[in-house]
Coordinates of N, CA and C in Angstrom, one line a residue:
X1 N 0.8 -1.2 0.0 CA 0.0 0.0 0.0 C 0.9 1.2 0.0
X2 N 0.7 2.0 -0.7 CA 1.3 3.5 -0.3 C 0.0 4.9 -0.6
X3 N 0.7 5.6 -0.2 CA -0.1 7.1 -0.4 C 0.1 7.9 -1.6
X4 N -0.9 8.7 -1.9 CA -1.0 9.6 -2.6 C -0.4 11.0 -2.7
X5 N -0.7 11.1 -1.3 CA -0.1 12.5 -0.3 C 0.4 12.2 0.8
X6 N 1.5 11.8 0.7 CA 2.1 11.1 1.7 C 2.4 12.0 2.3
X7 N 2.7 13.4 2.0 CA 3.0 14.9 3.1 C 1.7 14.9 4.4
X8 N 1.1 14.7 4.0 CA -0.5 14.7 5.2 C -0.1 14.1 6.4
X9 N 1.2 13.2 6.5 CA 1.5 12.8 7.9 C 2.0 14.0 8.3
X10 N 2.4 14.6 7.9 CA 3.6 15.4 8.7 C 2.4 16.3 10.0
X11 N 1.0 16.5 9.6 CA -0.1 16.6 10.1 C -0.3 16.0 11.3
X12 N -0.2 14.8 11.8 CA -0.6 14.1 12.6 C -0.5 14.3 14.1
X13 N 0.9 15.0 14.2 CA 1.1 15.9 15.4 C -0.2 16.6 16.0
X14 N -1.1 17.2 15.2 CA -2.0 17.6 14.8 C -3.1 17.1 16.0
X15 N -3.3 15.8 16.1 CA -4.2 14.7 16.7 C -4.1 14.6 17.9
X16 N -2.7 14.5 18.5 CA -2.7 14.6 20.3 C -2.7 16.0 20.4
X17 N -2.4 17.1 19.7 CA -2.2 18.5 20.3 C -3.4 18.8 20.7
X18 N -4.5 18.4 20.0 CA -6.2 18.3 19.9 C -6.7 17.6 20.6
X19 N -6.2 16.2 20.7 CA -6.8 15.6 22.2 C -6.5 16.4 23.5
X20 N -5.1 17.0 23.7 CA -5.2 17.5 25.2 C -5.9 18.2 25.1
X21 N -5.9 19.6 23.9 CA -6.3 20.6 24.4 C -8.1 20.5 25.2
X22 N -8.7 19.7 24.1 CA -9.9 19.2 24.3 C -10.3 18.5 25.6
X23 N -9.5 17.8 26.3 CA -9.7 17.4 27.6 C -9.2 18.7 28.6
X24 N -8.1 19.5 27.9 CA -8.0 20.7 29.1 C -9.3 21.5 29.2
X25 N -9.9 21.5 28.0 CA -10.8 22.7 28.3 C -12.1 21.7 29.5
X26 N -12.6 21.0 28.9 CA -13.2 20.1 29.7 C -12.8 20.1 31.1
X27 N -11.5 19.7 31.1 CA -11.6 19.9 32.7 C -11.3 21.4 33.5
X28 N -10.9 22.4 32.9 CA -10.9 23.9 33.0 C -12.1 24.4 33.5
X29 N -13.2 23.6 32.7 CA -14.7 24.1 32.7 C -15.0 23.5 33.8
X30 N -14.8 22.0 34.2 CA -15.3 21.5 35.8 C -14.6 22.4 36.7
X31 N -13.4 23.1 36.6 CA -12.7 23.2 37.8 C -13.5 25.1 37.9
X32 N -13.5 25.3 37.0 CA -14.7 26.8 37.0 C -15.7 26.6 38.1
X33 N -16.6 25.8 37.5 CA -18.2 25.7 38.0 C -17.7 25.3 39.7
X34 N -17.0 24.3 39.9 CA -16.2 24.1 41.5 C -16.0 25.3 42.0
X35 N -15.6 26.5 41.4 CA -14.9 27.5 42.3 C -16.4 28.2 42.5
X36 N -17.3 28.0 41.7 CA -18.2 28.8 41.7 C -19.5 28.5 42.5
X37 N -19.9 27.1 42.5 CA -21.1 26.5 43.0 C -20.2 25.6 44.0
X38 N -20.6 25.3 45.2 CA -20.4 24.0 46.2 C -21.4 22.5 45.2
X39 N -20.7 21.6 46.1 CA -21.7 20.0 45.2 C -23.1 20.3 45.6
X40 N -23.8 20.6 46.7 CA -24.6 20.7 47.0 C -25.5 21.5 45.6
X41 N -25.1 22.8 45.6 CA -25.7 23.9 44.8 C -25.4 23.6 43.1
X42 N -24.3 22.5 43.1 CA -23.9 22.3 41.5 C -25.2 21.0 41.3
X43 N -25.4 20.4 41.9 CA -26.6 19.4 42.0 C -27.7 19.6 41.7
X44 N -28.1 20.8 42.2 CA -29.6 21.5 42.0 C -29.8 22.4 40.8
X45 N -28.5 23.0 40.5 CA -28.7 23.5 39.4 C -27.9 23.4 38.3
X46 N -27.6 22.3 37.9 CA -26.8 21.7 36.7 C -27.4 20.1 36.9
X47 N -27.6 20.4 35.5 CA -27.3 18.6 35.2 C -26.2 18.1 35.6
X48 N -26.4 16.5 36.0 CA -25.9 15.6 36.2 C -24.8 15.3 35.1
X49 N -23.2 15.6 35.2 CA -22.4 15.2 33.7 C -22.0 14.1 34.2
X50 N -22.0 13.6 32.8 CA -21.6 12.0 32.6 C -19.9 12.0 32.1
X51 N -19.1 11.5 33.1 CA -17.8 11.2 32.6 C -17.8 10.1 31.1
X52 N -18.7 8.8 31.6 CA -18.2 8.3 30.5 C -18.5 8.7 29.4
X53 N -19.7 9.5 29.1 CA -20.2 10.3 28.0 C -19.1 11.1 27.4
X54 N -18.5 12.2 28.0 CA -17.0 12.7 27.7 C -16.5 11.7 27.1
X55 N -15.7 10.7 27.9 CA -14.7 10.3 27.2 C -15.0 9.6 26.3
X56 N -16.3 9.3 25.6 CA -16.9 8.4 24.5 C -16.9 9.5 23.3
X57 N -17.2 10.7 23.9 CA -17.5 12.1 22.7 C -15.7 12.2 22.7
X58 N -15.0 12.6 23.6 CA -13.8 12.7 23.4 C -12.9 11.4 22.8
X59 N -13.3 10.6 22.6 CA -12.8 9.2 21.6 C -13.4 9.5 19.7
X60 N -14.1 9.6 19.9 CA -14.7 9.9 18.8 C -14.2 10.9 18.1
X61 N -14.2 12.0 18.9 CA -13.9 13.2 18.0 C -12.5 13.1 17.2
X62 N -11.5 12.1 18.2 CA -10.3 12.2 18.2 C -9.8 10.8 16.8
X63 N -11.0 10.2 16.8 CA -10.3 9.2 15.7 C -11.5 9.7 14.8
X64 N -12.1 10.3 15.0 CA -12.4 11.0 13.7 C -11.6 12.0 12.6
X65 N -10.8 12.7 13.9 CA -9.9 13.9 13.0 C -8.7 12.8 12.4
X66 N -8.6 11.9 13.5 CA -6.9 10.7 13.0 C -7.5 10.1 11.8
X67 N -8.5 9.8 11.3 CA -9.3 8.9 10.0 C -8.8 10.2 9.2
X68 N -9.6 11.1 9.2 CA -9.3 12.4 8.0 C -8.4 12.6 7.8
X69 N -7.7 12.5 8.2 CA -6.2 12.5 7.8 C -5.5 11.8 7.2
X70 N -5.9 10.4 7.7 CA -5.6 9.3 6.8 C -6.5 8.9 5.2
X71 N -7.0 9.2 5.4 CA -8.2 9.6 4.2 C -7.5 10.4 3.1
X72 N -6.9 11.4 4.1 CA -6.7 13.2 3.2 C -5.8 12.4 2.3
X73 N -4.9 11.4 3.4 CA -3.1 10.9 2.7 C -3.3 10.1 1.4
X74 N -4.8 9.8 0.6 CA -5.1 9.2 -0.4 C -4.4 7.3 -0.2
X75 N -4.4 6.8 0.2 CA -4.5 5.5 0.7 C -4.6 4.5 -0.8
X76 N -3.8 3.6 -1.2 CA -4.6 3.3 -2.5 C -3.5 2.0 -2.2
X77 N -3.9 0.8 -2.9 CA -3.1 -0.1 -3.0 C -3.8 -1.1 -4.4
X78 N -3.1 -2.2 -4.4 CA -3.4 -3.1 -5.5 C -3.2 -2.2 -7.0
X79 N -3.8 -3.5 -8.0 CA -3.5 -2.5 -9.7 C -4.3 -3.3 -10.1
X80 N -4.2 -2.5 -11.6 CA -5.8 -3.2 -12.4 C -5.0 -2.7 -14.2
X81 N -4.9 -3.7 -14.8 CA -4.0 -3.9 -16.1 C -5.5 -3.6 -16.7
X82 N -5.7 -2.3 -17.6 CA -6.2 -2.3 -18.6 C -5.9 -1.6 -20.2
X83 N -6.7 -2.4 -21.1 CA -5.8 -2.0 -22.8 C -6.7 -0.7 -23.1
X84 N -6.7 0.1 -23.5 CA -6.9 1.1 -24.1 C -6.1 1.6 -25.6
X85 N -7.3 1.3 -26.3 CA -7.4 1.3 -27.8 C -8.0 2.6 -28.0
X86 N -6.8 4.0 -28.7 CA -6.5 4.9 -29.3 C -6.4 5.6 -30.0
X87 N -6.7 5.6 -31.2 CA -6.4 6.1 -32.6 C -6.0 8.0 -32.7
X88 N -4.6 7.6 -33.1 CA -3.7 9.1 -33.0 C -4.8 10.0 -34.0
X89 N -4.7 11.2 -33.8 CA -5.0 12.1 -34.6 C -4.3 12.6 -35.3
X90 N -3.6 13.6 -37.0 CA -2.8 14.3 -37.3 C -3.1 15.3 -37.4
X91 N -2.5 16.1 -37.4 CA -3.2 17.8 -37.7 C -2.2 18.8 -38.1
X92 N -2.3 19.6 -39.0 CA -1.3 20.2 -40.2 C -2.0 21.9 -39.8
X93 N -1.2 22.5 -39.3 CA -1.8 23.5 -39.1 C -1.0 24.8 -40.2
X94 N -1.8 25.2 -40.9 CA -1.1 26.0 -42.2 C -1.9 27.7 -41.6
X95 N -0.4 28.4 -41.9 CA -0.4 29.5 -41.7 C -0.1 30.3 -42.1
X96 N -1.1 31.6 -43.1 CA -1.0 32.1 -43.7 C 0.4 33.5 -43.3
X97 N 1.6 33.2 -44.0 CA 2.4 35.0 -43.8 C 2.3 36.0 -44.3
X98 N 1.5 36.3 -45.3 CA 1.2 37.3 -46.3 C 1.6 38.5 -45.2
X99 N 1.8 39.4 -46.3 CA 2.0 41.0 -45.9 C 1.1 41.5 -45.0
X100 N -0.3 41.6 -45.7 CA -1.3 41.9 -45.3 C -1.8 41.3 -43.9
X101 N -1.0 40.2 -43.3 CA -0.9 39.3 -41.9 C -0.6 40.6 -40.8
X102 N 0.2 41.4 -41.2 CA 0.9 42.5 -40.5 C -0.1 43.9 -40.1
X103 N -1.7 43.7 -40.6 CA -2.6 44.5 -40.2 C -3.4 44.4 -38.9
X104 N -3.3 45.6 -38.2 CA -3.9 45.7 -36.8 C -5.5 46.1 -36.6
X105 N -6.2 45.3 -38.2 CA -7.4 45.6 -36.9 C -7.8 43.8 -36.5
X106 N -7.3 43.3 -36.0 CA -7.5 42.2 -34.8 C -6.2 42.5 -34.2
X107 N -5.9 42.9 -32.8 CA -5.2 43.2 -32.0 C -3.6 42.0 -31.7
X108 N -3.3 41.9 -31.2 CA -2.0 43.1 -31.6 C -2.0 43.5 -33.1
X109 N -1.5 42.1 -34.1 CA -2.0 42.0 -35.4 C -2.7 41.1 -35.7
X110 N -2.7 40.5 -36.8 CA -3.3 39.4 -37.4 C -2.3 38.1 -37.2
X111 N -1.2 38.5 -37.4 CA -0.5 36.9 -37.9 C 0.1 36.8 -36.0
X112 N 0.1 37.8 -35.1 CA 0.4 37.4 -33.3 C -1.0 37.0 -33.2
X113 N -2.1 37.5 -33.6 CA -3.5 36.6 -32.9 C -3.3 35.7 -33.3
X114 N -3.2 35.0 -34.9 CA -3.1 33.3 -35.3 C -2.3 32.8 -34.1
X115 N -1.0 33.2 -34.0 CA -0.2 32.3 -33.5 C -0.6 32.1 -32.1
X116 N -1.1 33.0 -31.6 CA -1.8 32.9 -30.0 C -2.6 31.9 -29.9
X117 N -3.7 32.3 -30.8 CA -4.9 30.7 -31.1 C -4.5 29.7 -31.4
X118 N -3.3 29.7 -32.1 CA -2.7 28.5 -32.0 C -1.9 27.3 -30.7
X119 N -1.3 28.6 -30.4 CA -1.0 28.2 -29.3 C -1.7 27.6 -27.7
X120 N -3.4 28.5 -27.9 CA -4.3 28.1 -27.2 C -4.5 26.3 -28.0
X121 N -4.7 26.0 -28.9 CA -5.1 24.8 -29.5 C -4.3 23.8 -28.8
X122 N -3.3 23.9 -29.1 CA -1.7 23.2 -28.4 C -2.0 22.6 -27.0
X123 N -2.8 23.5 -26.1 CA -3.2 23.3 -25.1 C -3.9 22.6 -24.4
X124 N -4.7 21.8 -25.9 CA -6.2 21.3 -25.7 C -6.1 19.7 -25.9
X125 N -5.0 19.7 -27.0 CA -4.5 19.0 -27.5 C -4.0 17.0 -26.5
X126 N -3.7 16.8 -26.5 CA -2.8 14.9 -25.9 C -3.0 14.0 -26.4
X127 N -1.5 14.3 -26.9 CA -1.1 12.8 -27.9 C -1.1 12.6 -29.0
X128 N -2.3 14.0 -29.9 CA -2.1 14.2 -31.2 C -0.5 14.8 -31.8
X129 N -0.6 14.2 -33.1 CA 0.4 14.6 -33.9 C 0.3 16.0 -34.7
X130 N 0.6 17.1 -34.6 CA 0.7 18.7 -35.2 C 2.1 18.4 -36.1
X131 N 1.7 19.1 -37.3 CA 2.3 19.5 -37.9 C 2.8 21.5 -38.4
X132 N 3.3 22.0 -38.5 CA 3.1 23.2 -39.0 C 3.9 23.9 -40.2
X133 N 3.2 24.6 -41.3 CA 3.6 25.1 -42.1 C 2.9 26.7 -42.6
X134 N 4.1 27.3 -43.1 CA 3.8 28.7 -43.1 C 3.4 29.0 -44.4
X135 N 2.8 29.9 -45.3 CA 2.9 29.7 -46.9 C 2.3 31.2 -47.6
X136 N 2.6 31.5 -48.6 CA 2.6 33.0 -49.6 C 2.5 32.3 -50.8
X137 N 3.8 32.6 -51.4 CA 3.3 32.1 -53.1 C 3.6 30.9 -52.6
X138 N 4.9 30.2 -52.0 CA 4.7 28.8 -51.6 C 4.5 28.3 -50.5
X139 N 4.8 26.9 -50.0 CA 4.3 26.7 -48.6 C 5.5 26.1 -48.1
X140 N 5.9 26.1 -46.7 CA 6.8 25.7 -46.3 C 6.6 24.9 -45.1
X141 N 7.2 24.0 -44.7 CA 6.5 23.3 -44.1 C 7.9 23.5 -42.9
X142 N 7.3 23.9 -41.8 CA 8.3 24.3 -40.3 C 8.8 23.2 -39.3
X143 N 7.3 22.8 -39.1 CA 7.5 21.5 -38.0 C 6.7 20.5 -38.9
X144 N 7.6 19.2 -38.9 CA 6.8 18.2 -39.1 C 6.0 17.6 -38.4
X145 N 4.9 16.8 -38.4 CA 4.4 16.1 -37.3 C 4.9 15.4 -36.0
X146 N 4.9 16.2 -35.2 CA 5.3 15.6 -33.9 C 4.4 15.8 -33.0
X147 N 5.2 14.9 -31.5 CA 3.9 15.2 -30.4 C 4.7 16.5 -29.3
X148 N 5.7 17.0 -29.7 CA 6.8 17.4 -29.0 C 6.2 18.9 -29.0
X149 N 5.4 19.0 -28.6 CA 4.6 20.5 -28.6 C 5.6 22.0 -28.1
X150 N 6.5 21.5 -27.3 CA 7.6 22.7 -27.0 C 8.4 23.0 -28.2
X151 N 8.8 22.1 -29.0 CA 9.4 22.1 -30.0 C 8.5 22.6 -31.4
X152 N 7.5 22.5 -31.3 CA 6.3 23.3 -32.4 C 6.1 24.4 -31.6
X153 N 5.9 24.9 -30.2 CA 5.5 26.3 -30.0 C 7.0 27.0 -30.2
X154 N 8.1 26.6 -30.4 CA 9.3 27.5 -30.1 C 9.5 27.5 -31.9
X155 N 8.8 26.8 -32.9 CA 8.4 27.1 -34.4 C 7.8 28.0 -34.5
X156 N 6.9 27.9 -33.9 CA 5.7 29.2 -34.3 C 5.8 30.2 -33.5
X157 N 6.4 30.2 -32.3 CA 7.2 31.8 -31.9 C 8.1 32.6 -33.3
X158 N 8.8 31.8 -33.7 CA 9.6 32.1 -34.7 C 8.9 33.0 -36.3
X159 N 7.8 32.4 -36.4 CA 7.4 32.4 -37.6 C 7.2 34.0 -37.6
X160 N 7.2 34.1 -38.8 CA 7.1 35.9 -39.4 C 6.6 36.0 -41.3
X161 N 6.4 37.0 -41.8 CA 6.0 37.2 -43.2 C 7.5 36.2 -44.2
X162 N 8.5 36.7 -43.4 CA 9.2 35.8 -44.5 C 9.9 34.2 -44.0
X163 N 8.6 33.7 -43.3 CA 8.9 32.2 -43.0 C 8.1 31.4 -44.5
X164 N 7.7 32.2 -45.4 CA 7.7 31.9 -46.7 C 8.1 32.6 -47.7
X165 N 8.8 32.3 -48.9 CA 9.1 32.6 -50.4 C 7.7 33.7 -50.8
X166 N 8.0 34.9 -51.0 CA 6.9 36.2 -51.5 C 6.0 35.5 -52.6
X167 N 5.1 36.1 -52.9 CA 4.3 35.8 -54.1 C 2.7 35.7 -53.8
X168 N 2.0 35.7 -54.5 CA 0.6 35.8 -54.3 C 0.2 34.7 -53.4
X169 N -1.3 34.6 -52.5 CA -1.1 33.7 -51.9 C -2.1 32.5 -52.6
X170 N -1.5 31.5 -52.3 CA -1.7 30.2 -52.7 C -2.1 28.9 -52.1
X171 N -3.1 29.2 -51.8 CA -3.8 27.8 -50.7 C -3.8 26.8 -51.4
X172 N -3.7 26.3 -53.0 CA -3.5 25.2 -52.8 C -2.1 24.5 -52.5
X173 N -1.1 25.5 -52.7 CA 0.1 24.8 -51.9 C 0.1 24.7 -50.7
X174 N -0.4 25.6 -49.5 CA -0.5 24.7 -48.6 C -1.1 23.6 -48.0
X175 N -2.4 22.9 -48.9 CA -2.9 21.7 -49.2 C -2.2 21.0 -49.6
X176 N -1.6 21.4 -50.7 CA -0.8 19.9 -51.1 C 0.5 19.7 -50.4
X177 N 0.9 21.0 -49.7 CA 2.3 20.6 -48.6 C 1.8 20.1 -47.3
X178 N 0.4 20.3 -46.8 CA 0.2 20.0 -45.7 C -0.3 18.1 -46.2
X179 N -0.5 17.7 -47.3 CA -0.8 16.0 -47.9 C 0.2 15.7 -47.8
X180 N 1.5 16.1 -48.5 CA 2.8 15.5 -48.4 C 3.1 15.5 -46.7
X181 N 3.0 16.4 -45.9 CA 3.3 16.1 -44.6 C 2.9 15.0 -44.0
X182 N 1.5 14.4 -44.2 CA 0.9 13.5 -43.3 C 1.6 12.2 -43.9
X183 N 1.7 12.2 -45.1 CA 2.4 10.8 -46.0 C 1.5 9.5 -46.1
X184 N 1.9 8.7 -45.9 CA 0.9 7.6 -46.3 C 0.1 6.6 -45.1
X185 N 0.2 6.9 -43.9 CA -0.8 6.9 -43.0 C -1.9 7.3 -42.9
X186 N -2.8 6.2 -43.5 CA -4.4 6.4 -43.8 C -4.9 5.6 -42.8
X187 N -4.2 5.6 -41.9 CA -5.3 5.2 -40.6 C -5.7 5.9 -39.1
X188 N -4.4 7.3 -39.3 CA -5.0 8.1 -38.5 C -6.3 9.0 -39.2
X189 N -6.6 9.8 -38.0 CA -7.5 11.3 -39.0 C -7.1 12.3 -38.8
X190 N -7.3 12.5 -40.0 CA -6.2 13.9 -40.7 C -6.7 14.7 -40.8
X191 N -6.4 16.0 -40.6 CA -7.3 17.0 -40.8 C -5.8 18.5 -41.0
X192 N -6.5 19.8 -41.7 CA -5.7 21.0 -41.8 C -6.6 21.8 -41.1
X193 N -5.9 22.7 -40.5 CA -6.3 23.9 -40.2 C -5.5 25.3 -40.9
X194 N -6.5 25.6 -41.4 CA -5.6 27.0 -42.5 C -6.6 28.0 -42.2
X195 N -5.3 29.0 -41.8 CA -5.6 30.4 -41.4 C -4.9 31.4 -42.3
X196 N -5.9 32.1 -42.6 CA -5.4 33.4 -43.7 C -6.3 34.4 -43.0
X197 N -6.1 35.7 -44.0 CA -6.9 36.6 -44.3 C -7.4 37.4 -45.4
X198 N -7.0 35.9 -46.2 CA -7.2 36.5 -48.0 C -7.8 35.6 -48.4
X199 N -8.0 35.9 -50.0 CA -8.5 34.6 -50.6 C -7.5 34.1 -51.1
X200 N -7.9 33.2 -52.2 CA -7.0 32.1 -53.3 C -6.5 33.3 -54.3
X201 N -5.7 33.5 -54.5 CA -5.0 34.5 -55.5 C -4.6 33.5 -57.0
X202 N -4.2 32.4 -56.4 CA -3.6 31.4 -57.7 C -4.8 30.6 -58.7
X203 N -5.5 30.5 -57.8 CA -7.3 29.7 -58.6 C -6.7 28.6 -58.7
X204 N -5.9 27.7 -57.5 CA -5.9 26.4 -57.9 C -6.8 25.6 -56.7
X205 N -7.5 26.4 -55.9 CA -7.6 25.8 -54.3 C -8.7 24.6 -54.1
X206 N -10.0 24.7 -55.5 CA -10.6 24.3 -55.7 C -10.1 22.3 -56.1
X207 N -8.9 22.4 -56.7 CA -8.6 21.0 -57.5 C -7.6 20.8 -56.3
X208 N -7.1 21.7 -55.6 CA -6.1 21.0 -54.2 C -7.2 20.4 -53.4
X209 N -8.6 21.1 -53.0 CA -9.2 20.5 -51.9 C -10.3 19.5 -52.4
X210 N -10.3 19.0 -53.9 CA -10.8 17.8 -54.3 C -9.6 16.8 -53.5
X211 N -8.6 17.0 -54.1 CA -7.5 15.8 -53.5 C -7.6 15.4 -52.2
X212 N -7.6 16.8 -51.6 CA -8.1 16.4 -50.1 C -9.1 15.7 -49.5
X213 N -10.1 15.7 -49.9 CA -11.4 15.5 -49.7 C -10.5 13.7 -50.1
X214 N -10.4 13.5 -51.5 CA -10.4 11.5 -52.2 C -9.4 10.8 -50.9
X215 N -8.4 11.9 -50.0 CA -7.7 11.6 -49.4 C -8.4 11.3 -47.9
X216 N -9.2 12.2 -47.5 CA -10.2 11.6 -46.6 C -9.2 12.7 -45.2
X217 N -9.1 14.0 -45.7 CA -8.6 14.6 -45.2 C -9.4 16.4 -44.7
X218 N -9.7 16.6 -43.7 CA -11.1 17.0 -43.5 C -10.2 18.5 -43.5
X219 N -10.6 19.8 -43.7 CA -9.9 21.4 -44.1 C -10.8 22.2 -43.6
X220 N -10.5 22.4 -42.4 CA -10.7 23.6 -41.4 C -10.4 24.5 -41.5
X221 N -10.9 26.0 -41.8 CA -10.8 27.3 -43.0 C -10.9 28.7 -41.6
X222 N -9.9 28.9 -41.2 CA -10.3 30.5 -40.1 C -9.8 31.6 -40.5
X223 N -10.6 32.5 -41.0 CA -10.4 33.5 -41.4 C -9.7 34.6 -40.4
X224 N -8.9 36.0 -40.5 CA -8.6 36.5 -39.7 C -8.7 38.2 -40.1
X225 N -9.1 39.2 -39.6 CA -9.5 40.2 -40.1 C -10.8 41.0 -39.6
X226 N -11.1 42.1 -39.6 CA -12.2 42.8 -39.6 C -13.1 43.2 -40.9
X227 N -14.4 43.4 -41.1 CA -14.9 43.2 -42.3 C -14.8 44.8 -42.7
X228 N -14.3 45.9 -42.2 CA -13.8 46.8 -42.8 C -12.5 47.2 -43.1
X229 N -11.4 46.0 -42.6 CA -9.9 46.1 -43.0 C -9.1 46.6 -42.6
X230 N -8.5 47.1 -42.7 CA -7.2 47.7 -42.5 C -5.9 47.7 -43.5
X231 N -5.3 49.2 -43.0 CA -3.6 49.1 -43.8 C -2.8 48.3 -43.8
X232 N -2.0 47.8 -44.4 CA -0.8 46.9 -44.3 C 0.2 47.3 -43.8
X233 N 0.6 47.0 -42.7 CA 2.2 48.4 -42.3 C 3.3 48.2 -43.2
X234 N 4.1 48.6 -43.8 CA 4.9 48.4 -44.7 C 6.8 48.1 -43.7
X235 N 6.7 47.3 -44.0 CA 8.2 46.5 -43.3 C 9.4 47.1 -43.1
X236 N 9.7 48.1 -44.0 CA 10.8 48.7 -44.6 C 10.9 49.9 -44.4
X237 N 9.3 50.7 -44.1 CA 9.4 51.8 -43.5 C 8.5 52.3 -42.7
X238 N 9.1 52.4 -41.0 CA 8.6 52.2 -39.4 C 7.7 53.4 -39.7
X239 N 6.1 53.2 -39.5 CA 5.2 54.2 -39.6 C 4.4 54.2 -40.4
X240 N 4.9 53.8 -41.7 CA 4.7 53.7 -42.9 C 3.4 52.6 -43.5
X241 N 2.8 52.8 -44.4 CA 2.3 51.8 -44.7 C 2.1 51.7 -46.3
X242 N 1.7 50.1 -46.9 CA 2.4 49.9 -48.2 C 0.7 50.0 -49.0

């Protein structure tokens, strides 16, 4: 057998400091009413106290608080062998860098809220497999699938506009870089999460997320932005915008 909380002994001192004090006051209290009534006058006007009643309430009380304690200390013994059948999840999280990522009307910007939500996800997460890839005109794939989540949030700290190659943006490359990531493991479930704040610029997004779909690979779409927009701050010149 062992404990849970095995610190909860250090408590137990606890149990006799509590029994005396509990019998001091008890007898404090007889030795009061003596100074104050004779037996005669304590007779007539006090109940009859029962010693063994005390020490029966005083037993009780005292292996009651000793049980709690032992209780608190989590007590557990024996084992029990059971299988538990799992099926990993993958998940490819694609993240738009565009320029236009660098606009503040979603606080701080657009591309620090992604990575925040992302990082909330991370959190939710046990045992699944994350992947991460950044992407503009192409897609770049950061972290491969792992379960090593410190080692994917110290990726996505990193990430910025040029954790991809410039160029218009192109979701179906990050579909088909986030397919190539999972590889040929058709027995987990696969799924992308792709975050932008644009559309398909290349018009190929439509025949990337046929593939995905024959592939049995499910495309989770989060938009980022206000529906009135904002400037793009321009990189090159602090203040500035492009």
């Amino acid at each position: 057998m062992n404990f849970s909380e095995p610190w909860v002994f250090y408590l137990l001192w606890s149990v006799p400091v509590f029994a005396v004090l509990l019998w001091w006051l008890w007898r404090r209290g007889r030795d009061r009413l003596a100074l104050l009534l004779d037996d005669t006058m304590r007779r007539k006007l006090c109940p009859m106290e029962s010693r063994r009643r005390f020490y029966l309430q005083f037993a009780c009380v005292t292996l009651g608080l000793l049980l709690t304690l032992l209780a608190a200390a989590g007590p557990r013994w024996g084992y029990r062998e059971e299988r538990v059948l799992q099926r990993g999840r993958d998940l490819v999280v694609a993240l738009d860098v565009s320029r236009s990522m660098l606009a503040r009307d979603v606080a701080p910007d657009r591309l620090r809220r992604a990575q925040a939500d992302v990082t909330d996800l991370l959190r939710v997460l046990q045992g699944d497999r994350v992947g991460l890839l950044a992407f503009r005109g192409r897609a770049v794939l950061l972290c491969p699938l792992t379960t090593d989540y410190n080692y994917l949030e110290s990726a996505l700290a990193e990430i910025s506009v040029d954790s991809a190659p410039p160029g218009e943006t192109d979701l179906a490359a990050a579909i088909d870089q986030a397919l190539a990531a999972f590889g040929d493991d058709v027995g987990a479930h696969r799924a992308v999460v792709m975050i932008s704040d644009g559309e398909d610029l290349a018009g190929r997004v439509d025949e990337a997320a046929r593939r995905a779909a024959e592939a049995g690979v499910v495309i989770f779409t989060v938009g980022l932005g206000s529906e009135a927009g904002a400037p793009i701050p321009d990189p090159e010149e602090p203040g500035g915008y492009m």
